[in-house]
Short mmCIF file of C-alpha atoms in Angstrom, two decimals:
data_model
loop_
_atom_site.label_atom_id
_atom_site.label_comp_id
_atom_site.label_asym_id
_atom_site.label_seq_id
_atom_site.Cartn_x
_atom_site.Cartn_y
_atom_site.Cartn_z
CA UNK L 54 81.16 74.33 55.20
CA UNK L 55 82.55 71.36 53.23
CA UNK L 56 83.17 69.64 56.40
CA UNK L 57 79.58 69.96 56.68
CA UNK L 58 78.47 69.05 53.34
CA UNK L 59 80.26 65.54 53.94
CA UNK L 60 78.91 64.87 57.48
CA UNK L 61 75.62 65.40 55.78
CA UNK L 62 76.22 63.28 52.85
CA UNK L 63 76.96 60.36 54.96
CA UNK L 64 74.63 60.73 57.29
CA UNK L 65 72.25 60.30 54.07
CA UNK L 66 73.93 57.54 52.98
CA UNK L 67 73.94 55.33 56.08
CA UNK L 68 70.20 56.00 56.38
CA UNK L 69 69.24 55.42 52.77
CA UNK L 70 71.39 51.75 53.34
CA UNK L 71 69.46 51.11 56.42
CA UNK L 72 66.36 51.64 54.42
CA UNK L 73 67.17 49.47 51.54
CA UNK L 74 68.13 46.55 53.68
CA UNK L 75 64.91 46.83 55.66
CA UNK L 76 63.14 46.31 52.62
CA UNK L 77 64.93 43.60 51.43
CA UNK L 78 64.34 41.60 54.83
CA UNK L 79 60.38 42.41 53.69
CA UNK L 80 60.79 40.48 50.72
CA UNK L 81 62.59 37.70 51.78
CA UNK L 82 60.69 37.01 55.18
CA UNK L 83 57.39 39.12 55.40
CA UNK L 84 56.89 41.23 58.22
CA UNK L 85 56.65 39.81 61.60
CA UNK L 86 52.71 39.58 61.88
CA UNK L 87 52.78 37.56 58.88
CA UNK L 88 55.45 34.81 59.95
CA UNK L 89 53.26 34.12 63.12
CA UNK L 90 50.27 33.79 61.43
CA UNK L 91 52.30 31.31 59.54
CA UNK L 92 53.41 29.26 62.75
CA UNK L 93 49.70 28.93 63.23
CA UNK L 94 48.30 25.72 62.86
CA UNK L 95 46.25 24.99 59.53
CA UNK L 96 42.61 25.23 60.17
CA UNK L 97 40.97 22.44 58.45
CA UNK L 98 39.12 22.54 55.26
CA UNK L 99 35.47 23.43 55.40
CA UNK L 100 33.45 20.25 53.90
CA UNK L 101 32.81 20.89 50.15
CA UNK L 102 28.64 21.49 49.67
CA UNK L 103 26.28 18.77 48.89
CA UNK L 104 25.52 18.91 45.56
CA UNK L 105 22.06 19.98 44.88
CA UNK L 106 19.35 17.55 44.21
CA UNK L 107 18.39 16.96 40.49
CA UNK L 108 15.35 18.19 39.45
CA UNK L 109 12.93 14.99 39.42
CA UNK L 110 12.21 15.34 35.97
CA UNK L 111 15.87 14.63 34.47
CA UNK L 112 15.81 11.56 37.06
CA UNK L 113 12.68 10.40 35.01
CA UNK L 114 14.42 11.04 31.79
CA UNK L 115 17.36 8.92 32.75
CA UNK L 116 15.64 6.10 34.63
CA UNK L 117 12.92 5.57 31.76
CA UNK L 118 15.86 3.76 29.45
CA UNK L 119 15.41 1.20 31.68
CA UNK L 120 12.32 0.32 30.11
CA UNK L 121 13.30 0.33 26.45
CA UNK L 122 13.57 -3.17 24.60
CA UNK L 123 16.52 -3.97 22.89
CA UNK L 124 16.55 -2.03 19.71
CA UNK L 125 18.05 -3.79 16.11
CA UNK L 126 19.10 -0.45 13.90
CA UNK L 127 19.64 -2.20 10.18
CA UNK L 128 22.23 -0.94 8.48
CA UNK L 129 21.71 2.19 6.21
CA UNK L 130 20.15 1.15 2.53
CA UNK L 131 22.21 2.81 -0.16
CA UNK L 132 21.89 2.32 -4.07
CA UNK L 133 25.49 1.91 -5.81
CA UNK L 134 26.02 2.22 -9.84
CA UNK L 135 29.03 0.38 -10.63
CA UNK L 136 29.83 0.30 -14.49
CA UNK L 137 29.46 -3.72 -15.91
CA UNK L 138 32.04 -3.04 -18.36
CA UNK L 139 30.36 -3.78 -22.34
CA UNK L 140 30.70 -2.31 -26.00
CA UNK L 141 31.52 1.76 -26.96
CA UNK L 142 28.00 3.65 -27.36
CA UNK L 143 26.09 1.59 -24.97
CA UNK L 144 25.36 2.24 -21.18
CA UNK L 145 26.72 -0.83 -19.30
CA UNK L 146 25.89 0.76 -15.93
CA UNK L 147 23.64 -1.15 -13.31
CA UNK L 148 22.67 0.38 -10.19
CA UNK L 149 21.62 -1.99 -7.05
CA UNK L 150 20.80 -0.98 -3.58
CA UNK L 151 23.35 -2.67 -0.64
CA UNK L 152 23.66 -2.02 3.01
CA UNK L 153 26.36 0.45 3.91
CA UNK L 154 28.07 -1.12 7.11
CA UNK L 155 30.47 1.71 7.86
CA UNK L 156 27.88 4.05 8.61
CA UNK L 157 25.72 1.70 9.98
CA UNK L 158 29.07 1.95 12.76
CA UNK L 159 28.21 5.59 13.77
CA UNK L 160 24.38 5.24 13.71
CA UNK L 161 25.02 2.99 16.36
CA UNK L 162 27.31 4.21 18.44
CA UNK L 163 24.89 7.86 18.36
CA UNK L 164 21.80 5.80 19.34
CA UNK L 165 24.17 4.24 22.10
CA UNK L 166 23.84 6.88 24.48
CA UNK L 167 19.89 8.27 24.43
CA UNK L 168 19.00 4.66 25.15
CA UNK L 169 21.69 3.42 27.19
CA UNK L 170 23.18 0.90 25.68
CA UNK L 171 20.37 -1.26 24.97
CA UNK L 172 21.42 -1.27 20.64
CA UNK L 173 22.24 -4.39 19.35
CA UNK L 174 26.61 -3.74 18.43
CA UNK L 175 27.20 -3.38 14.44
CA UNK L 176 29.12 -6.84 14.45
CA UNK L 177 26.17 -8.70 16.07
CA UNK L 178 23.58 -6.87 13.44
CA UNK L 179 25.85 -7.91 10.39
CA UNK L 180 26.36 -11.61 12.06
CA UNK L 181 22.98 -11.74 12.30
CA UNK L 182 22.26 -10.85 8.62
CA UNK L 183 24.69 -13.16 7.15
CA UNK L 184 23.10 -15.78 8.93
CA UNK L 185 19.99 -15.65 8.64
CA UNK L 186 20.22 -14.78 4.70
CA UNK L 187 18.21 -11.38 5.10
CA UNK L 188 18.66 -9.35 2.04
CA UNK L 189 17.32 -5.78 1.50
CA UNK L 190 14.19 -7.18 -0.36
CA UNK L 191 13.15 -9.03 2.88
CA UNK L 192 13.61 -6.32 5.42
CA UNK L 193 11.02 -4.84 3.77
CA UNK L 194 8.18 -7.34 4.45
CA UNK L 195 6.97 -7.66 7.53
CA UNK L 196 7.51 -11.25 7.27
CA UNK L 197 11.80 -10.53 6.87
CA UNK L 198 11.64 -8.45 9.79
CA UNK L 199 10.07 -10.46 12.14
CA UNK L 200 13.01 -12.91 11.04
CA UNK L 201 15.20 -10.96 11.79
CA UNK L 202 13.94 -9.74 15.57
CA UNK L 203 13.34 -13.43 16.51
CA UNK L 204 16.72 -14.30 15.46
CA UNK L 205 18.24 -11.15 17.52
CA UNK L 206 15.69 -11.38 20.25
CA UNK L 207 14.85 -7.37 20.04
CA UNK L 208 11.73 -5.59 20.47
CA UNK L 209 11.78 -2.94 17.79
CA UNK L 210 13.38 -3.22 14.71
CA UNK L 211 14.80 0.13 12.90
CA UNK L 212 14.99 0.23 8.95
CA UNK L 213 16.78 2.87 7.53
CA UNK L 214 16.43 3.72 3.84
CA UNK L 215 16.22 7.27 1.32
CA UNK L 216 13.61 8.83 0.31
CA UNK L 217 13.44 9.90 -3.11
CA UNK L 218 14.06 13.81 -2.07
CA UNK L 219 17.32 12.42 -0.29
CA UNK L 220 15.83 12.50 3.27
CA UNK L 221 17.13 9.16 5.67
CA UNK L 222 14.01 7.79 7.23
CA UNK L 223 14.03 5.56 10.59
CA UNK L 224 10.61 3.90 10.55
CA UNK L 225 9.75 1.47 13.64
CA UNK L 226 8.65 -1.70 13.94
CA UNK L 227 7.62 -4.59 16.30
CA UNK L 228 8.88 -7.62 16.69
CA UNK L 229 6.24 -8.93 14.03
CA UNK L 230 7.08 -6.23 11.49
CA UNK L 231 4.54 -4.05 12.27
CA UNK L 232 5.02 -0.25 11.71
CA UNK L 233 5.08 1.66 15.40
CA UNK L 234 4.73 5.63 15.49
CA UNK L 235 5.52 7.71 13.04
CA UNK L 236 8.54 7.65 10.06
CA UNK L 237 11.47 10.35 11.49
CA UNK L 238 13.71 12.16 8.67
CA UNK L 239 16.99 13.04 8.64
CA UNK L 240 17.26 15.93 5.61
CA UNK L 241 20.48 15.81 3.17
CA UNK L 242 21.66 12.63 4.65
CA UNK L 243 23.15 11.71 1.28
CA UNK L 244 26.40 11.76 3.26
CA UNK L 245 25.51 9.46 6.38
CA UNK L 246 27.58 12.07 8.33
CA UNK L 247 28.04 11.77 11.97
CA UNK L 248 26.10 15.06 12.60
CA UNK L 249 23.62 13.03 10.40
CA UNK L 250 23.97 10.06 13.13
CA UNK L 251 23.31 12.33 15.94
CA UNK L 252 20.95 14.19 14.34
CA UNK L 253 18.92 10.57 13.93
CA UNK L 254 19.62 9.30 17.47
CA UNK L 255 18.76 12.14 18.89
CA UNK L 256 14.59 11.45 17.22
CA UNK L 257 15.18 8.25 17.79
CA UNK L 258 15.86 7.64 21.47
CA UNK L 259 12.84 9.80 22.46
CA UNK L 260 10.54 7.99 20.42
CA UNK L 261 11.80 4.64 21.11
CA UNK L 262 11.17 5.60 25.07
CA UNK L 263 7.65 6.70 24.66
CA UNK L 264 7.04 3.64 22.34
CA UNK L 265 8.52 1.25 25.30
CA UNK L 266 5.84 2.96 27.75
CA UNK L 267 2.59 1.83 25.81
CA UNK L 268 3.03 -1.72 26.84
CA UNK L 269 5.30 -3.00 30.27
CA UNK L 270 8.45 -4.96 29.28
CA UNK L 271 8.96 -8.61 30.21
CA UNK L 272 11.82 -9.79 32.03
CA UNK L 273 14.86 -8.97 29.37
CA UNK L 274 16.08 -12.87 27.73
CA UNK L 275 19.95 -12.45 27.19
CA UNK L 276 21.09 -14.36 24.39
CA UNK L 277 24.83 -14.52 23.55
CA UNK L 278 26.05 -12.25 20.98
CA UNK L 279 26.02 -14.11 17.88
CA UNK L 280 30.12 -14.24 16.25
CA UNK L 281 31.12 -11.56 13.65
CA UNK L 282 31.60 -13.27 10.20
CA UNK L 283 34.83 -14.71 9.96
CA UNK L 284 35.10 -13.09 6.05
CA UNK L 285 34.13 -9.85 5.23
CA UNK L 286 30.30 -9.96 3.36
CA UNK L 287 30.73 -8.52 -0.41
CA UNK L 288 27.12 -7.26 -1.06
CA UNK L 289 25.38 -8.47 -4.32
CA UNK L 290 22.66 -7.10 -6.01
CA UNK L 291 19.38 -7.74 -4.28
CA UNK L 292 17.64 -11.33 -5.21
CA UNK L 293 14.42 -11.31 -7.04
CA UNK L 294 11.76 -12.02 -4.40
CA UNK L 295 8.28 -12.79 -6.53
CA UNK L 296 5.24 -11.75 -5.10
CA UNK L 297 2.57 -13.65 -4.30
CA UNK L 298 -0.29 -14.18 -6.90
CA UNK L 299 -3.10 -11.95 -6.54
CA UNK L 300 -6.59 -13.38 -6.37
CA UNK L 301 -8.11 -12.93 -9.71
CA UNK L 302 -11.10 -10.84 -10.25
CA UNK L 303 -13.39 -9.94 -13.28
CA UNK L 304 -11.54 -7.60 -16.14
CA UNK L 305 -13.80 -6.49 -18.49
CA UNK L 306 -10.42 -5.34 -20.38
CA UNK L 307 -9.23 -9.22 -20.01
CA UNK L 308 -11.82 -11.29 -21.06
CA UNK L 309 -10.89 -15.13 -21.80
CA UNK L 310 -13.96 -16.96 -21.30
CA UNK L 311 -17.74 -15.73 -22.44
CA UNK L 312 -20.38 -18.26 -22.21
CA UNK L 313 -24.37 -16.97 -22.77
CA UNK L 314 -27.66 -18.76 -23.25
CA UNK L 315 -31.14 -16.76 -24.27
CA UNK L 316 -34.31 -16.86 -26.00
CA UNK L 317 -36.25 -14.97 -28.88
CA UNK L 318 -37.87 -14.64 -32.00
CA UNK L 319 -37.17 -16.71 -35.43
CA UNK L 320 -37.97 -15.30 -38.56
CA UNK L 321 -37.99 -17.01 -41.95
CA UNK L 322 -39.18 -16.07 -45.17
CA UNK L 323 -38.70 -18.32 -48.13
CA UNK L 324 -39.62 -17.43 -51.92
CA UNK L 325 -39.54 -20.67 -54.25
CA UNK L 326 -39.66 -20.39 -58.07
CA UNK L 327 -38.97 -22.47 -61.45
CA UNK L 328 -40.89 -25.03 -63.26
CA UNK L 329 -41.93 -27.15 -60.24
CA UNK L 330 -42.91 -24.06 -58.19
CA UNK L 331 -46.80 -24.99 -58.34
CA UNK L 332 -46.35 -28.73 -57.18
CA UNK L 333 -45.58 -27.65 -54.33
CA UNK L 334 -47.53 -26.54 -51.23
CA UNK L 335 -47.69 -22.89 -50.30
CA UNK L 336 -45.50 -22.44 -46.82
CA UNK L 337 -46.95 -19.84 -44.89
CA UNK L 338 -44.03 -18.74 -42.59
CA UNK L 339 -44.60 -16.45 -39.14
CA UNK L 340 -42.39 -15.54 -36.06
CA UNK L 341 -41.89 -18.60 -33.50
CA UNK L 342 -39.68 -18.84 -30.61
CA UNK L 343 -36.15 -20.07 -30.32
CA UNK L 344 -33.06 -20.59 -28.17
CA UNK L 345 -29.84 -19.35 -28.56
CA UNK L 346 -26.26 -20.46 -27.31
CA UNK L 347 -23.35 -18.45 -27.26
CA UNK L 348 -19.57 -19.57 -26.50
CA UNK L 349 -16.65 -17.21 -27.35
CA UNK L 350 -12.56 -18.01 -26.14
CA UNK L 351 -9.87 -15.37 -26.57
CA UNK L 352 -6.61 -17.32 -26.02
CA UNK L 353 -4.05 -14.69 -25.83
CA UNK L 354 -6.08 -13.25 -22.75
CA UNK L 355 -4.17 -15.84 -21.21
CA UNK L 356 -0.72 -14.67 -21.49
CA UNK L 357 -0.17 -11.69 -18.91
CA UNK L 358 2.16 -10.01 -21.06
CA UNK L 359 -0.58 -10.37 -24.07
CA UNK L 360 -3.85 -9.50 -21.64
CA UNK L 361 -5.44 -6.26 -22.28
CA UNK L 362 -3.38 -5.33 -24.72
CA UNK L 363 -4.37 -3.75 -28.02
CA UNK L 364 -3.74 -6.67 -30.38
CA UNK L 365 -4.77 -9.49 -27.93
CA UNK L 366 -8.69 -9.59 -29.38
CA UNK L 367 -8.10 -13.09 -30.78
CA UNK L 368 -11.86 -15.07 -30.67
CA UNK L 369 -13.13 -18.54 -31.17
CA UNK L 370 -16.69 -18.51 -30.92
CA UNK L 371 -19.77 -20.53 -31.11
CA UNK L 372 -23.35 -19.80 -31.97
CA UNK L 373 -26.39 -22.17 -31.60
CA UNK L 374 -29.55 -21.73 -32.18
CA UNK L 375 -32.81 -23.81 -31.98
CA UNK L 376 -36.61 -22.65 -33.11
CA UNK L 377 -39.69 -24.43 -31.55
CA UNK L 378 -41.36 -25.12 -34.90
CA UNK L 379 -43.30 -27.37 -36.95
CA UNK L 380 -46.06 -27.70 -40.22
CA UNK L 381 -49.85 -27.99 -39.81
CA UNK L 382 -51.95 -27.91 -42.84
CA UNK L 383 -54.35 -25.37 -43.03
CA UNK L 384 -56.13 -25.74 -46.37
CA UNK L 385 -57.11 -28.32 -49.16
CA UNK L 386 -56.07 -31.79 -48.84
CA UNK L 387 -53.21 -30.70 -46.65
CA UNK L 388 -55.79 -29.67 -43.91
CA UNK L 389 -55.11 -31.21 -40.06
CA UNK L 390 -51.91 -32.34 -41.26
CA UNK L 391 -49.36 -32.06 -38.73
CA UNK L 392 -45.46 -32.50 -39.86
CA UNK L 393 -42.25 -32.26 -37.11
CA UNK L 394 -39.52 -29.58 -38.08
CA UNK L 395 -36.07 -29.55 -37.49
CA UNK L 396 -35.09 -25.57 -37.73
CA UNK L 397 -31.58 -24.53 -36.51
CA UNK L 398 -28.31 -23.10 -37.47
CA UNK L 399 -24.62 -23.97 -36.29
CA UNK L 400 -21.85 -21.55 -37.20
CA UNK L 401 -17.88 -21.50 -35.95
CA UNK L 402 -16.22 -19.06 -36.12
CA UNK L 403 -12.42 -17.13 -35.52
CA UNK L 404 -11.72 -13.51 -35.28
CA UNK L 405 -9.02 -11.63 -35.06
CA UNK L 406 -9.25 -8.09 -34.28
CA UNK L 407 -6.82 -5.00 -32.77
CA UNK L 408 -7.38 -1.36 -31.50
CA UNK L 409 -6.48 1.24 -33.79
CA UNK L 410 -5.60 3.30 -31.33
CA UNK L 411 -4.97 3.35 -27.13
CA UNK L 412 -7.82 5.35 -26.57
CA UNK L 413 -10.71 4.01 -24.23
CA UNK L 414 -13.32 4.54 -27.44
CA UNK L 415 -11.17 3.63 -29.96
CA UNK L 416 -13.02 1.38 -31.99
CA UNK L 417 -11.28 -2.23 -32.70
CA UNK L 418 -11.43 -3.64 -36.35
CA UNK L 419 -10.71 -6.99 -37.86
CA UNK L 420 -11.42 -10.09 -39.97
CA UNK L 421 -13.50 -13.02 -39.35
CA UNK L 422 -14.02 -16.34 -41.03
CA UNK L 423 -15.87 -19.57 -39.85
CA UNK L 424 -18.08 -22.33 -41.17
CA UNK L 425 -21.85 -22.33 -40.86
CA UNK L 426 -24.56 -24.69 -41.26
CA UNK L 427 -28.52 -23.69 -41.40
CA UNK L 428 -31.55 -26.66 -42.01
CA UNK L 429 -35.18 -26.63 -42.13
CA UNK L 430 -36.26 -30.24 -42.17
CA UNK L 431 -39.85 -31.77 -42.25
CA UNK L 432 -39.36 -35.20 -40.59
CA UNK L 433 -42.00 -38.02 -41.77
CA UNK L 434 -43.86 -35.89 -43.62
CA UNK L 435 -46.44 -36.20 -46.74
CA UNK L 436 -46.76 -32.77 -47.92
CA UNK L 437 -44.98 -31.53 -50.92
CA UNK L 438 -42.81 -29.48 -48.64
CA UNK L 439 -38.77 -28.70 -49.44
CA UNK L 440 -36.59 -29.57 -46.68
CA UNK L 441 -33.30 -27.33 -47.51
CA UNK L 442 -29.79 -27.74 -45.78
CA UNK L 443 -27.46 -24.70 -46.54
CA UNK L 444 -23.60 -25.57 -45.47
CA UNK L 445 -20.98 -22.80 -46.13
CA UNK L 446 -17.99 -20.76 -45.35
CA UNK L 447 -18.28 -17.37 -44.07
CA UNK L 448 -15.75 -14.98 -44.68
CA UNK L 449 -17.02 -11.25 -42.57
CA UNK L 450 -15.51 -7.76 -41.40
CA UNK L 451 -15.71 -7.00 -37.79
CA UNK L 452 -15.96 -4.34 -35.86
CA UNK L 453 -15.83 -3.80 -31.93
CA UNK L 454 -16.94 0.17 -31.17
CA UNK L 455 -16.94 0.48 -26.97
CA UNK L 456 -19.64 2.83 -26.23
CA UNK L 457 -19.73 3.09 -22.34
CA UNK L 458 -15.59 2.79 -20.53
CA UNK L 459 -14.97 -0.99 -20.96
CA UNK L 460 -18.79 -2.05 -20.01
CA UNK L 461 -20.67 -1.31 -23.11
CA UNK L 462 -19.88 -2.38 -26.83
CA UNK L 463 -21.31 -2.82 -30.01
CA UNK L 464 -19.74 -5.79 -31.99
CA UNK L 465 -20.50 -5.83 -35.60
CA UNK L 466 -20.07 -8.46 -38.60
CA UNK L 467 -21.22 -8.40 -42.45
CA UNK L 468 -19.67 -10.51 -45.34
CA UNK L 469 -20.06 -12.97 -48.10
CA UNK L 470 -21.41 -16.85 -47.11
CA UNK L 471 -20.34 -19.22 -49.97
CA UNK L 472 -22.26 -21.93 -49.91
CA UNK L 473 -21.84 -25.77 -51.00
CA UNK L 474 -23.70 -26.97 -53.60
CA UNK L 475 -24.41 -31.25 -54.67
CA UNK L 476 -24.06 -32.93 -57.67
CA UNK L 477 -27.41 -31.18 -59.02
CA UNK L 478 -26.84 -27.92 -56.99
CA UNK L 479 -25.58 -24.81 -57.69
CA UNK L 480 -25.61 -21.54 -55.13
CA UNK L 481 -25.45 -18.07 -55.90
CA UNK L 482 -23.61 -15.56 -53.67
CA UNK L 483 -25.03 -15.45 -50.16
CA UNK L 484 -24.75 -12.94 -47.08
CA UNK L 485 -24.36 -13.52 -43.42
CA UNK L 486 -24.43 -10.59 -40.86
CA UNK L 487 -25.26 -9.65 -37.11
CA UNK L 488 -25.07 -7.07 -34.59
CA UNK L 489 -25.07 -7.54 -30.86
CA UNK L 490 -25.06 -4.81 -27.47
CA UNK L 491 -22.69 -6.11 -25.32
CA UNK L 492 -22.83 -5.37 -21.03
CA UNK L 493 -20.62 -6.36 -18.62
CA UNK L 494 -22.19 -4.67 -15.91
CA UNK L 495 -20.56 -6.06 -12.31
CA UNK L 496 -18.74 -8.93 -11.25
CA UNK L 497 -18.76 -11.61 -13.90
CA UNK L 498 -22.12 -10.95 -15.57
CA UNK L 499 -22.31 -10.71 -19.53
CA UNK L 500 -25.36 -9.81 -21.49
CA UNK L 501 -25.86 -9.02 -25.04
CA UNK L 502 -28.93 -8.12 -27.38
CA UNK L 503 -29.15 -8.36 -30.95
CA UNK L 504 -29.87 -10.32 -33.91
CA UNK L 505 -28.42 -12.37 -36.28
CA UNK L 506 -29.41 -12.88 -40.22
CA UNK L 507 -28.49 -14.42 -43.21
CA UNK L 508 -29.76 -14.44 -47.02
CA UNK L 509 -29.36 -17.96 -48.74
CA UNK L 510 -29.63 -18.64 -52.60
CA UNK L 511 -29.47 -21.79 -53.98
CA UNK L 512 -30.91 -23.77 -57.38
CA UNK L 513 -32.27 -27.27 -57.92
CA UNK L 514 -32.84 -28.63 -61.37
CA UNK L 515 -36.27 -26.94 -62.36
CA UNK L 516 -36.35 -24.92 -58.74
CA UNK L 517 -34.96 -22.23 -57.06
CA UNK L 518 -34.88 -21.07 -53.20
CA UNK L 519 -34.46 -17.53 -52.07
CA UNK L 520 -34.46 -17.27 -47.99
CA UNK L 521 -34.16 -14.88 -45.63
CA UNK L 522 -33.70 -15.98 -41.49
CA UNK L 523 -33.26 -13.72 -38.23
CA UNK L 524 -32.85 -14.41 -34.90
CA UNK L 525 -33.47 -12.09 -32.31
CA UNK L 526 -32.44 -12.62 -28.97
CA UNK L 527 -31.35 -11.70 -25.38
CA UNK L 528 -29.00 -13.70 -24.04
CA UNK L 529 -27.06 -14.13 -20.43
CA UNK L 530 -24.50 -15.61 -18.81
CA UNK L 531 -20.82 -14.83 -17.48
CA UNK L 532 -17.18 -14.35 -18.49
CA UNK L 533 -13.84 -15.23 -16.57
#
């Protein structure tokens, strides 16, 4: 029975060995219908599959850069504060705006790719600049940008620049500086990221295709890449470009020039008393007409920082008038007798007024002061007649009230006239006074209404005068 055991031991032994070096033949070689499959020759590789057609609108998309001009992106327009150094307790700081180069790098390089290739490098743009002695203040005339795209030979021109809510805009011009399309935005672009850049090119190279399809393109001019600067470009802050002088036009608000001419009524009444009252014929005085003249300057109108303001109502005026008079004797000896008269009045006179207050309506007030001359003179003639002359200084209160905006007024003056008296004269206190409408209705025409007056008082030996004149009139002309 042990005998046994043992035969059948090793029977299990040899067969379990036999087993385990069958299977590591398996492993090491494979089993027999695998190493002829491998004495097989190779079968040759099946040709890899055309690659499917693009659709025919990305082949539109990528052909239609062909037609885009060469594009000039400017360089980002930043402001910088920088501190100017200065005394404690005051600000020192000055802010200016400058290009930003480094970023103008990655705008670049982003537009680049929607428009293959066809942006002008950042060297060549900055070259170009310096060269040409654009400054920020120019590229944004139409007049600095078409500088700019002759001297790069480009046919849009990109400016760049924030908006005050800290948006970049791209807006698009010709090569003449006109603005093409629409602006495109870029929001919180404070950082001129490169998601910003993409972001920008991204508008950018769509619009600038459509924009290249309005009109065909000419055959392309090359031009040789201008040098980069030898030195690197410190920005300063922008020069002071003054604008060109607008074309003046009528300011009712600025008025330096007022000239007027008119017509109307003279009054004049005359009361004569003393000792030789009764050797004297009895003047009989009634309305005639007369002509007036009016001439006003206001020399601080001149000076623009002055003009319009509220204490620039400095005047110089003149006022003329003439009556269309004489003396015809209606009663007595006197009757048929015909006597010439000289009737007029000169006065010149300076005013200085201001506003009291900002306000459209706010009436202006001042002082006046001048020198005036009336006459009534009977030339060649033989009636007992007076001929009077009344010279004297004027010294009046004056007040402008604006009753319509800026294109109605009423101008007021009342005050003392001292007169000047002979050897054998003596005056008495005289008054001088007028009030005028004033219209400035369009364009450069003036017209004013009113009437002037004056009471004169004066005393010969044995004779005294008493008059009263008033002109009314209507008068027109024009102011500058």
């Amino acid at each position: 029975m042990i005998q046994q055991t043992r035969v059948v031991f090793a029977s299990l032994l040899v067969c379990a060995t036999s087993a385990l070096a069958q299977f590591e033949l398996d492993l090491s070689g494979g089993s027999p219908d695998k190493k002829a499959e491998a004495k097989k020759p190779a079968r040759p590789a099946a040709a890899p599959a055309a690659p499917a057609a693009r659709p025919a609108e990305v082949e539109l998309d990528l052909s239609s850069t062909a037609d885009v001009k060469a594009v000039l992106l400017l360089p980002p327009i930043v402001r910088v504060t920088q501190s100017q150094g200065g005394f404690s307790g005051f600000d020192t700081k000055k802010t200016f705006e400058k290009f930003d180069y480094p970023a103008h790098r990655r705008f670049v390089t982003s537009l680049q790719k929607p428009l293959g290739g066809k942006v002008i490098p950042s060297e060549t743009t900055q070259g170009a600049l310096t060269k040409e002695g654009i400054t920020i203040a120019m590229v944004r005339t139409p007049a600095g940008l078409s500088k700019v795209a002759k001297a790069t030979n480009v046919g849009f021109v990109v400016l760049l620049e924030f908006s005050k809510t800290g948006a970049l805009v791209a807006t698009v011009h010709d090569p003449e500086g006109a603005p093409k399309g629409e602006p495109y935005s870029v929001v919180a672009a404070t950082g001129l990221t490169q998601k910003n850049a993409d972001d920008l090119a991204a508008l950018l190279g769509k619009a600038l295709v459509e924009l290249s399809k309005e009109k065909p393109a000419g055959p392309a001019v090359v031009e040789a890449p201008l040098p980069p600067p030898e030195e690197d470009v410190v920005d300063s802050p922008p020069e002071v470009i003054q604008e060109p002088k607008k074309a003046w036009a009528p300011d009712p608000d600025k008025t330096r020039v007022v000239v007027a001419v008119g017509a109307g009524g003279v009054l004049r009444d005359l009361s004569i008393g003393g000792e030789q009252a009764g050797q004297l014929a009895e003047l009989r005085n009634s309305g005639v007409a007369g002509i007036g003249v009016y001439a006003q300057v206001q020399p601080l109108q001149f000076i623009p920082s002055l003009a319009g303001g509220r204490f620039a109502d400095l005047e110089l005026e003149v006022n003329f008038r003439r009556a269309f008079v004489r003396a015809t004797g209606v009663e007595g000896a006197a009757q048929g007798t015909n006597c010439s008269m000289t009737d007029d009045d000169l006065q010149v006179r300076g005013t200085y007024r201001f506003k009291v207050a900002a306000s459209t309506y706010a009436p202006s007030i001042g002082v006046g002061g001048g020198w005036s001359q009336e006459r009534t003179l009977f030339d060649a003639c033989t009636l007992p007649l007076v001929s009077a002359t009344y010279r004297g200084v004027d010294a009046q209160l004056r007040l402008r009230q604006p009753l319509f905006r800026n294109l109605l007024a009423l101008d007021l003056a009342v005050g003392p006239r001292f007169l000047q008296g002979g050897s054998d004269t003596s005056t008495k206190l005289s008054l001088s006074g007028e009030a005028w409408l004033e219209l400035k209705p369009v364009s450069v025409l003036f017209v004013r209404g009113g009437a002037r007056g004056s009471r004169l008082s004066a005393q010969l030996p044995g004779l005294s005068l008493t008059e009263n004149r008033f002109f009314f009139a209507l008068e027109a002309g024009a102011f500058f």
